């Protein structure tokens, strides 16, 4: 059977949209490095924050650079006490007009914070506020912007010597992720067929894949398929949610190739004994042609996003519930 | 009707167990202040981490003191890059033998970090590793230990001038929280009767009450009543979970008196329009005899815990499912 809603050429072309901006993105990183900084602050909302969070994670794990990741809504109410005269903030929003993110950008700007934004639409409010903006349009995956930007910063700080090779390989990332989609499709279609009507779905992940577990369940299954979920991180699963497991409780575990993999394996071993409906999606199962093994540990979020997209694409076809239907989101004011 | 499983004298006596250790706790704070620190690190697991998190929140909101809150499991895999020669860590565990927390304590100790623990049982592993330990035994609420310890640090840093009065008033905290339980019982019993069989329960909270929403739903409803939940913070609710709301979706909102209250009020206004099964628990609704209004904004977590305890106590009686029954937790190894 042919893959539903899959256009390989388009995926590769969308990768080029971002990779082609590498010189611009690296120049921004160079300028940030040259000016110095007292804090690298990642702030956005919802799925956009979840996309950014792994980059704060990589900075923490690879360096001593000062870094914080704070939801824009919480930033505005005082949840970061490290903002200083040399702080640099990184924001992202597909529309460029997400209310809390725009408000946070204005508030940071008023304090003299340097602002970088990755935005889908040109000429958005966010772009008008920020010092540097990369407009990605149809470019995917958006994470590539931050692999280049943050990778280059970590290269300058001496924490990521292999960055130039890594960045060169990113030219082939979109193609590799198209291959991942092909490898994952059959399993994901089966998953969508089996579980699209489950009354409750536990989603589990850790480390650089915790934001993926959190946002895929909330921003895709809940928001665009109206499917009920509970997401919990792998270590926290053992402090409560484990008690819900029974043979018929649908449980989905994401396994990362990052430093928290053992946390996921612990869940896998436990859950396999206590539910018949356990599905594990493991980035390790997917070949990434053209990407060196040494860089795989940095790429779990984009590999997993490519896998999970095959659930979404199949599920909307199976349920007849388009991913674009909303009851309330951006349809009424609140 | 008489309140189920409620012993006011015992509650007041349990408060005294902790308040009586005020001199010891303040002496520890004084010593920490005198020695200086480069980071205040809160690390534990599950519900214990959720109990600590508001204190990291208060430090961030009231001061520029360096602070981090990191799950012990994540700390061990490299999720904090600020540990230094003068770091002080705060840990808590009822049993004093929670695996990840103990492991984190050992790992921190090996790096020369000064360790403070609040532990329920005397002579635990955690106590044997830590520099300073407060054993609380039957003492409740355990948060009082940290109000005294962290309050005193913020007093020394010049960020909490009113601390001495606040600490004096804490002598009456347990009594005030017994009054809260009486004020809340009828509503909570009704809640337990109405919703103890709901197939899915959305729990929402923000700021210093987000840890309460997270841990009450996971560590009480899931773990000890096997009730399915989804917890989400008030700002994040609007980035996905809102789409699940329909007339019959059981939704429980906690409203704080802290700086994020407006986030909760936004949820209240939206949810009231889209489900018939919305319950709001608002700390503002409860009188705290003997506690000055100016300190209420610091006490939302303990006030809400007192309220929610009335759900638990009523629910176990109604469902006949004791809060102490477990399928797996600490019953099998994993």
XYZ file of C-alpha atoms in Angstrom:
668
model
C 0.000 0.000 0.000
C 1.210 3.488 -0.815
C 2.072 5.787 2.076
C -0.697 8.245 2.904
C 0.091 11.906 2.410
C 3.828 11.483 1.859
C 5.812 13.528 -0.625
C 9.504 12.769 -0.427
C 10.609 15.456 -2.862
C 8.720 18.066 -0.886
C 10.309 16.906 2.374
C 13.778 17.218 0.848
C 12.975 20.612 -0.651
C 11.677 21.796 2.750
C 14.985 20.794 4.319
C 16.862 22.881 1.781
C 14.801 25.967 2.707
C 16.446 25.882 6.127
C 19.868 24.512 5.245
C 20.267 27.254 2.638
C 20.080 29.793 5.450
C 23.077 28.232 7.221
C 25.396 31.185 6.475
C 22.898 33.648 7.925
C 22.217 31.500 10.995
C 25.914 30.941 11.695
C 26.602 34.643 11.318
C 23.998 35.323 13.994
C 25.637 32.729 16.264
C 29.028 34.339 15.641
C 27.679 37.743 16.537
C 26.072 36.432 19.742
C 29.350 34.771 20.701
C 31.367 37.871 19.921
C 29.118 40.130 21.997
C 29.112 37.716 24.940
C 26.131 36.758 27.063
C 25.163 36.194 30.691
C 22.221 33.883 29.912
C 20.808 31.919 26.985
C 17.049 31.951 27.529
C 14.636 29.753 25.591
C 11.075 31.011 25.834
C 7.918 30.267 23.890
C 4.602 28.472 24.412
C 3.091 25.013 23.949
C 4.521 22.900 21.142
C 6.971 25.660 20.217
C 8.502 25.582 23.687
C 8.683 21.795 23.415
C 10.608 22.182 20.162
C 13.110 24.520 21.887
C 13.533 22.578 25.136
C 15.949 19.943 23.767
C 18.377 22.729 22.852
C 18.466 23.960 26.426
C 18.960 20.283 27.335
C 21.951 19.933 24.975
C 23.550 23.109 26.326
C 23.178 21.863 29.913
C 24.569 18.440 29.056
C 27.446 19.569 26.868
C 28.644 22.766 28.512
C 28.646 25.087 31.508
C 27.017 27.896 29.522
C 24.265 29.669 31.489
C 20.901 28.534 30.157
C 17.228 28.592 31.142
C 14.064 27.355 29.506
C 10.931 29.154 30.698
C 7.411 29.278 29.254
C 6.618 32.798 28.066
C 3.517 33.005 30.265
C 5.629 32.150 33.306
C 8.448 34.453 32.318
C 6.003 37.363 32.465
C 4.999 36.478 36.022
C 8.592 36.403 37.279
C 9.764 32.836 36.797
C 13.311 33.692 35.722
C 15.618 35.536 38.100
C 18.759 35.471 35.932
C 17.953 37.995 33.215
C 20.848 40.413 32.896
C 22.223 43.124 30.623
C 23.763 40.578 28.247
C 20.942 38.028 28.106
C 20.067 36.521 24.730
C 16.605 35.007 24.251
C 15.493 32.478 21.642
C 11.844 32.366 20.655
C 9.790 30.540 18.095
C 6.217 30.631 16.835
C 4.815 29.265 13.603
C 2.410 32.180 13.128
C 4.692 34.726 14.749
C 1.726 36.079 16.706
C 1.247 33.659 19.648
C -0.010 36.038 22.344
C 2.183 35.052 25.324
C 5.304 34.691 23.198
C 4.852 38.123 21.629
C 4.187 39.631 25.036
C 7.332 38.006 26.432
C 9.356 39.309 23.482
C 8.179 42.876 24.147
C 8.882 42.559 27.848
C 12.373 41.183 27.261
C 13.114 43.825 24.627
C 12.227 46.569 27.102
C 14.919 45.146 29.380
C 17.540 45.258 26.664
C 17.598 41.518 25.990
C 18.831 40.521 22.553
C 16.134 38.511 20.772
C 16.379 35.785 18.177
C 13.231 34.337 16.612
C 12.451 31.473 14.269
C 9.112 32.214 12.645
C 7.034 30.487 9.971
C 5.332 33.544 8.501
C 7.234 36.548 7.143
C 6.472 40.038 8.486
C 4.912 38.833 11.751
C 4.666 40.766 15.002
C 7.415 38.621 16.502
C 9.781 39.443 13.651
C 9.083 43.147 14.097
C 10.212 42.960 17.741
C 13.251 40.694 17.446
C 16.833 41.644 16.605
C 17.405 38.622 14.385
C 14.758 36.484 12.758
C 14.939 33.419 10.577
C 11.760 32.999 8.547
C 11.409 29.341 7.666
C 8.212 29.339 5.623
C 7.851 25.790 4.323
C 11.237 24.860 5.825
C 11.322 21.654 7.903
C 12.401 20.471 10.343
C 12.502 23.812 12.128
C 14.852 22.244 14.672
C 17.598 22.525 12.061
C 17.713 26.279 12.685
C 18.637 25.604 16.300
C 21.025 22.760 15.546
C 22.969 25.296 13.484
C 22.604 28.221 15.861
C 23.207 26.429 19.160
C 25.673 23.957 17.647
C 27.779 26.861 16.440
C 27.649 28.525 19.883
C 28.791 25.268 21.510
C 31.566 25.079 18.927
C 32.765 28.545 19.878
C 32.676 27.655 23.577
C 34.861 24.603 22.892
C 32.119 22.140 23.816
C 31.310 20.773 20.347
C 34.474 20.424 18.327
C 32.776 18.221 15.718
C 30.215 20.911 14.891
C 31.492 21.738 11.374
C 31.102 18.100 10.308
C 27.746 17.881 12.060
C 26.511 20.993 10.281
C 27.726 19.654 6.924
C 25.772 16.454 7.488
C 22.624 18.426 8.276
C 22.441 19.119 4.551
C 21.221 15.528 4.238
C 18.993 15.533 7.346
C 15.666 16.034 5.577
C 16.467 13.205 3.181
C 17.431 10.931 6.088
C 14.183 11.812 7.870
C 12.209 10.953 4.732
C 13.860 7.531 4.927
C 12.851 7.294 8.594
C 9.236 7.954 7.618
C 9.366 5.108 5.112
C 10.879 2.743 7.684
C 8.260 3.732 10.287
C 5.101 3.888 8.216
C 3.876 0.317 8.470
C 4.229 0.195 12.249
C 2.638 3.626 12.642
C -0.319 2.779 10.414
C -0.900 -0.378 12.449
C -0.667 1.711 15.636
C -3.213 4.217 14.320
C -5.611 1.447 13.288
C -5.321 -0.353 16.611
C -5.468 2.571 18.985
C -7.344 5.482 17.420
C -10.383 4.758 19.593
C -8.656 4.117 22.916
C -10.317 5.956 25.833
C -7.007 6.739 27.563
C -3.436 6.812 26.359
C -0.334 7.007 28.511
C 2.655 8.577 26.759
C 6.115 8.287 28.282
C 9.504 9.690 27.370
C 12.604 11.169 28.957
C 15.381 13.715 28.565
C 15.511 15.240 25.090
C 12.413 13.211 24.140
C 10.305 14.244 27.117
C 9.215 17.411 25.269
C 8.210 15.188 22.332
C 6.095 12.874 24.511
C 4.523 15.918 26.151
C 3.792 17.868 22.993
C 2.855 15.054 20.629
C 0.229 13.806 23.071
C -1.067 17.305 23.833
C -0.633 19.258 20.592
C -1.440 16.430 18.166
C -3.535 13.725 19.830
C -5.477 16.005 22.162
C -5.637 19.152 20.091
C -6.087 17.759 16.621
C -7.616 14.314 17.189
C -9.476 14.937 20.497
C -7.915 11.810 21.965
C -7.441 11.678 25.739
C -3.881 11.330 26.947
C -1.648 11.452 29.985
C 2.013 12.173 29.453
C 4.602 11.470 32.096
C 8.387 11.380 32.060
C 10.106 8.012 32.368
C 11.529 8.539 35.870
C 8.286 10.044 37.163
C 6.202 7.196 35.752
C 7.451 5.146 38.702
C 6.130 7.670 41.204
C 2.424 7.212 40.506
C 1.265 6.490 36.971
C 2.650 2.940 37.015
C -0.304 1.928 39.191
C -2.701 2.505 36.275
C -1.166 -0.209 34.148
C -3.440 -3.139 33.387
C -3.595 -5.454 30.406
C -5.813 -3.156 28.351
C -4.246 0.235 29.113
C -2.759 1.719 25.964
C 0.801 2.781 26.751
C 3.250 4.353 24.346
C 6.921 4.723 25.200
C 9.467 6.804 23.304
C 13.086 5.682 23.657
C 15.838 8.229 23.118
C 19.454 7.690 22.122
C 20.399 10.496 24.494
C 21.840 10.233 28.012
C 18.518 9.271 29.647
C 18.005 6.096 27.616
C 18.340 3.877 30.684
C 15.298 5.637 32.206
C 13.248 4.578 29.169
C 14.547 1.027 29.220
C 13.466 0.726 32.838
C 9.919 1.704 31.844
C 9.985 -0.701 28.912
C 10.915 -3.623 31.092
C 8.208 -2.824 33.649
C 5.426 -1.946 31.213
C 6.017 -5.018 29.072
C 5.030 -7.111 32.085
C 1.865 -5.168 32.924
C 0.011 -4.202 29.756
C -0.746 -6.009 26.512
C -1.020 -2.675 24.765
C 2.531 -1.371 25.012
C 4.089 0.215 21.940
C 7.718 1.313 21.964
C 9.025 3.787 19.431
C 12.801 3.696 19.611
C 14.894 6.101 17.525
C 17.598 3.420 17.482
C 15.433 1.280 15.176
C 15.745 3.754 12.323
C 18.631 4.126 9.924
C 19.760 7.655 9.173
C 21.564 7.412 5.842
C 24.282 10.043 5.545
C 24.370 10.854 9.274
C 27.346 9.666 11.336
C 26.581 7.499 14.340
C 28.348 9.941 16.662
C 25.652 12.568 15.970
C 22.620 10.316 16.446
C 22.445 11.126 20.172
C 21.666 14.756 19.262
C 18.947 13.913 16.787
C 16.377 11.884 18.736
C 13.750 14.675 18.700
C 13.744 15.075 14.903
C 13.921 11.335 14.269
C 11.011 10.733 16.640
C 9.025 13.608 15.145
C 9.409 11.999 11.719
C 8.211 8.653 13.105
C 5.244 10.118 14.967
C 4.197 12.166 11.969
C 3.411 8.847 10.296
C 0.920 8.138 13.094
C -0.772 11.507 12.543
C -0.925 11.210 8.769
C -2.393 7.714 8.949
C -4.708 8.489 11.818
C -6.440 11.441 10.203
C -7.161 9.267 7.193
C -8.421 6.380 9.323
C -10.586 8.472 11.642
C -11.735 10.894 8.972
C -10.905 13.622 11.506
C -8.657 16.127 9.748
C -5.647 17.335 11.733
C -6.827 20.865 11.005
C -10.223 20.758 12.750
C -10.471 22.663 16.023
C -13.313 23.202 18.461
C -11.871 26.244 20.197
C -8.191 26.895 19.456
C -7.849 30.229 17.697
C -11.588 29.998 16.931
C -12.842 31.867 19.960
C -11.157 34.377 22.211
C -10.090 33.361 25.698
C -22.407 14.442 59.321
C -19.091 14.031 61.095
C -15.930 14.492 59.055
C -14.375 11.211 57.975
C -10.943 10.435 59.366
C -10.301 13.867 60.854
C -8.503 14.411 64.130
C -7.953 18.074 64.833
C -5.851 17.581 67.935
C -3.542 15.262 66.051
C -3.168 17.772 63.205
C -2.207 20.498 65.671
C 0.197 18.187 67.505
C 1.802 17.221 64.180
C 2.396 20.897 63.428
C 4.180 21.314 66.747
C 6.578 18.458 65.896
C 7.974 20.633 63.125
C 7.590 24.088 64.646
C 9.453 22.910 67.738
C 12.486 22.322 65.525
C 12.526 25.957 64.394
C 15.743 26.798 66.292
C 17.579 23.885 64.723
C 16.272 24.666 61.217
C 17.143 28.354 61.487
C 20.615 27.506 62.760
C 21.147 25.396 59.636
C 19.967 28.298 57.460
C 22.326 30.642 59.296
C 25.224 28.286 58.720
C 24.413 27.953 55.012
C 24.221 31.732 54.711
C 27.468 32.240 56.594
C 29.371 29.728 54.445
C 28.007 31.195 51.217
C 26.782 29.273 48.201
C 26.979 29.313 44.419
C 23.732 27.383 43.874
C 20.674 26.288 45.863
C 19.649 22.978 44.308
C 16.341 21.254 45.047
C 16.408 17.603 44.062
C 14.179 14.654 44.868
C 11.639 12.438 43.104
C 7.902 12.283 42.448
C 5.659 13.841 45.089
C 8.678 14.837 47.173
C 10.072 16.915 44.321
C 6.630 18.470 43.898
C 6.686 19.440 47.569
C 10.078 21.161 47.101
C 9.368 22.896 43.789
C 7.377 25.818 45.248
C 10.420 26.784 47.319
C 12.561 27.081 44.208
C 9.646 29.096 42.799
C 9.622 31.487 45.787
C 13.386 31.986 45.563
C 13.146 32.816 41.844
C 10.260 35.200 42.389
C 11.591 36.957 45.464
C 15.322 37.149 44.862
C 18.267 36.845 42.500
C 19.731 33.939 44.447
C 20.993 31.128 42.170
C 18.525 28.262 42.266
C 17.667 25.105 40.317
C 15.083 22.391 40.742
C 16.041 19.094 39.086
C 14.616 15.599 39.487
C 17.219 13.318 41.062
C 17.033 10.848 38.156
C 17.787 13.673 35.724
C 20.497 15.159 37.888
C 22.392 11.865 37.622
C 22.257 11.968 33.820
C 23.697 15.482 33.633
C 20.708 17.810 33.729
C 22.318 20.486 35.893
C 25.387 22.334 34.664
C 25.724 24.794 37.565
C 27.001 22.591 40.373
C 30.019 24.223 41.950
C 32.283 24.000 44.991
C 29.808 25.908 47.171
C 26.564 24.297 46.023
C 23.965 23.431 48.663
C 21.364 20.780 47.864
C 17.973 20.237 49.523
C 16.435 16.774 49.400
C 13.406 15.135 50.890
C 11.992 11.621 51.096
C 9.406 10.240 53.474
C 11.141 6.878 53.812
C 14.638 8.272 53.415
C 15.454 5.462 51.001
C 13.928 6.512 47.635
C 16.425 4.992 45.195
C 17.079 7.911 42.817
C 17.152 10.471 45.632
C 19.674 8.462 47.629
C 21.788 7.941 44.538
C 21.718 11.667 43.796
C 22.723 12.436 47.384
C 25.748 10.140 47.108
C 26.719 11.611 43.755
C 26.432 15.178 45.024
C 28.332 14.355 48.208
C 31.224 12.969 46.143
C 31.432 16.388 44.483
C 31.618 18.194 47.803
C 28.060 19.531 47.746
C 26.590 20.381 51.126
C 23.409 18.362 51.662
C 20.289 19.114 53.659
C 17.531 16.527 53.980
C 14.044 16.444 55.423
C 13.180 12.838 56.157
C 10.205 11.100 57.758
C 12.024 8.120 59.248
C 14.957 8.447 61.625
C 18.256 6.692 60.810
C 17.583 6.356 57.076
C 20.153 6.024 54.329
C 19.513 9.608 53.268
C 20.218 10.892 56.766
C 23.475 8.949 56.858
C 24.690 10.731 53.716
C 23.528 14.286 54.405
C 25.296 17.013 56.376
C 22.138 18.250 58.052
C 18.891 16.349 58.446
C 15.569 17.254 59.971
C 13.594 14.154 60.891
C 9.931 15.051 60.928
C 8.318 11.772 61.933
C 4.639 12.541 62.395
C 5.315 16.242 61.755
C 3.034 17.929 59.227
C 2.973 19.821 56.998
C 6.530 18.987 55.973
C 6.568 22.203 53.941
C 6.974 24.088 57.215
C 10.577 22.886 57.378
C 11.271 24.664 54.107
C 9.258 27.765 54.935
C 11.592 28.173 57.911
C 14.788 27.191 56.126
C 14.283 29.045 52.851
C 12.410 31.917 54.477
C 15.375 32.494 56.763
C 17.812 32.417 53.819
C 15.684 34.992 51.981
C 15.675 37.076 55.146
C 19.468 37.026 55.254
C 19.668 37.994 51.581
C 17.421 40.986 52.252
C 14.558 39.621 50.154
C 12.098 38.746 52.918
C 12.221 41.362 55.631
C 8.971 40.152 57.181
C 10.347 36.658 57.761
C 10.509 36.832 61.586
C 6.796 37.654 61.774
C 6.014 35.029 59.155
C 7.943 32.389 61.096
C 6.177 33.359 64.313
C 2.822 32.921 62.631
C 3.812 29.468 61.394
C 3.334 28.321 64.970
C -0.386 28.526 64.232
C -0.224 27.100 60.700
C -1.333 23.556 61.527
C -4.310 24.901 63.474
C -5.247 27.195 60.565
C -4.994 24.261 58.151
C -7.275 22.199 60.387
C -9.797 25.025 60.013
C -9.306 24.923 56.242
C -10.135 21.206 56.266
C -13.371 21.929 58.108
C -14.312 24.685 55.674
C -13.534 22.442 52.671
C -14.975 19.123 53.768
C -18.527 19.403 52.494
C -17.467 20.504 49.025
C -14.777 17.839 48.866
C -17.097 15.049 49.971
C -19.575 16.117 47.290
C -16.707 16.142 44.758
C -15.621 12.630 45.766
C -19.192 11.323 45.546
C -19.801 12.903 42.148
C -16.536 12.110 40.432
C -14.943 9.008 41.953
C -15.944 6.953 38.909
C -15.057 9.401 36.140
C -13.124 7.755 33.299
C -10.854 10.779 32.733
C -9.984 13.752 34.877
C -8.223 16.904 33.759
C -6.325 18.673 36.541
C -5.064 22.199 36.018
C -2.957 24.568 38.099
C -0.186 27.122 37.758
C 2.909 28.571 39.372
C 3.345 27.469 42.979
C 0.250 25.242 42.620
C 1.344 23.517 39.435
C 3.342 20.975 41.471
C 0.187 20.347 43.527
C -1.976 19.726 40.437
C 0.735 17.479 39.048
C 1.386 15.464 42.184
C -2.127 15.228 43.600
C -3.415 13.796 40.339
C -0.442 11.444 39.940
C 0.545 10.471 43.479
C -2.941 10.350 44.991
C -5.597 9.807 42.324
C -3.505 7.615 40.023
C -1.289 5.885 42.537
C -3.654 5.338 45.405
C -7.109 5.373 43.780
C -6.217 4.089 40.272
C -8.133 6.968 38.727
C -7.044 8.165 35.275
C -5.887 11.753 35.074
C -4.211 14.311 32.854
C -2.539 17.240 34.530
C -1.604 20.358 32.630
C -0.479 23.810 33.697
C -2.898 26.703 33.243
C -0.987 28.458 30.448
C -0.292 25.199 28.617
C -3.936 24.115 28.816
C -4.571 26.588 25.996
C -2.018 24.920 23.748
C -3.801 21.613 23.278
C -5.825 20.162 26.150
C -8.576 22.778 25.817
C -9.822 20.893 22.751
C -10.886 17.948 24.948
C -13.453 19.957 26.853
C -17.049 18.867 26.366
C -20.037 19.026 28.684
C -19.205 15.753 30.433
C -15.426 16.046 30.805
C -14.488 16.227 34.476
C -12.176 19.200 34.927
C -10.635 20.361 38.168
C -8.895 23.709 38.463
C -6.728 24.858 41.351
C -6.489 28.620 41.823
C -3.457 30.046 43.587
C -3.049 33.327 45.425
C 0.454 33.574 43.996
C 1.664 35.643 41.041
C 0.174 33.322 38.389
C -3.435 33.666 39.543
C -4.480 35.404 36.326
C -3.435 32.270 34.391
C -5.896 30.237 36.472
C -8.681 32.769 36.106
C -8.288 32.599 32.343
C -8.819 28.827 32.480
C -11.799 29.243 34.796
C -13.535 31.609 32.441
C -12.958 29.344 29.441
C -13.733 26.020 31.125
C -16.930 27.321 32.710
C -18.296 27.784 29.192
C -17.305 24.358 27.903
C -17.911 21.701 30.541
C -20.705 21.068 33.033
C -18.250 19.229 35.240
C -15.881 22.004 36.245
C -14.788 22.221 39.871
C -12.633 25.108 41.081
C -10.678 24.855 44.292
C -9.510 28.344 45.167
C -7.241 28.924 48.165
C -8.810 32.382 48.443
C -12.074 30.792 49.595
C -10.547 29.577 52.843
C -9.937 31.581 55.970
C -6.608 31.141 57.683
C -7.170 32.228 61.273
C -3.993 33.612 62.820
C -2.197 34.112 59.489
C -1.744 37.643 58.152
C -3.114 38.366 54.691
C 0.316 39.465 53.476
C 1.628 35.892 53.874
C -1.251 34.097 52.135
C 0.475 34.345 48.758
C 3.248 32.090 50.082
C 0.922 29.489 51.486
C -1.188 28.313 48.552
C 0.492 24.874 48.389
C -0.218 23.972 52.027
C -3.714 25.436 51.964
C -4.534 23.483 48.800
C -2.989 20.308 50.204
C -5.276 20.609 53.230
C -8.305 21.068 50.954
C -7.416 18.180 48.654
C -6.734 15.884 51.574
C -10.447 16.104 52.281
C -11.117 14.659 48.822
C -8.743 11.753 49.515
C -10.117 10.988 52.962
C -13.700 11.024 51.729
C -12.946 9.189 48.526
C -11.279 6.198 50.123
C -14.319 5.782 52.342
C -16.735 6.157 49.430
C -14.883 3.844 47.039
C -13.798 1.369 49.705
C -10.368 1.573 48.070
C -7.867 2.323 50.830
C -5.256 4.968 50.036
C -2.654 2.408 51.055
C -3.340 -0.293 48.441
C -0.781 -0.620 45.661
C -0.522 -2.937 42.688
C 3.169 -2.456 42.047
C 4.724 0.491 43.892
C 7.353 -0.805 46.279
C 5.740 -4.244 45.917
C 7.872 -5.507 43.063
C 11.319 -4.499 41.899
C 11.712 -2.489 38.714
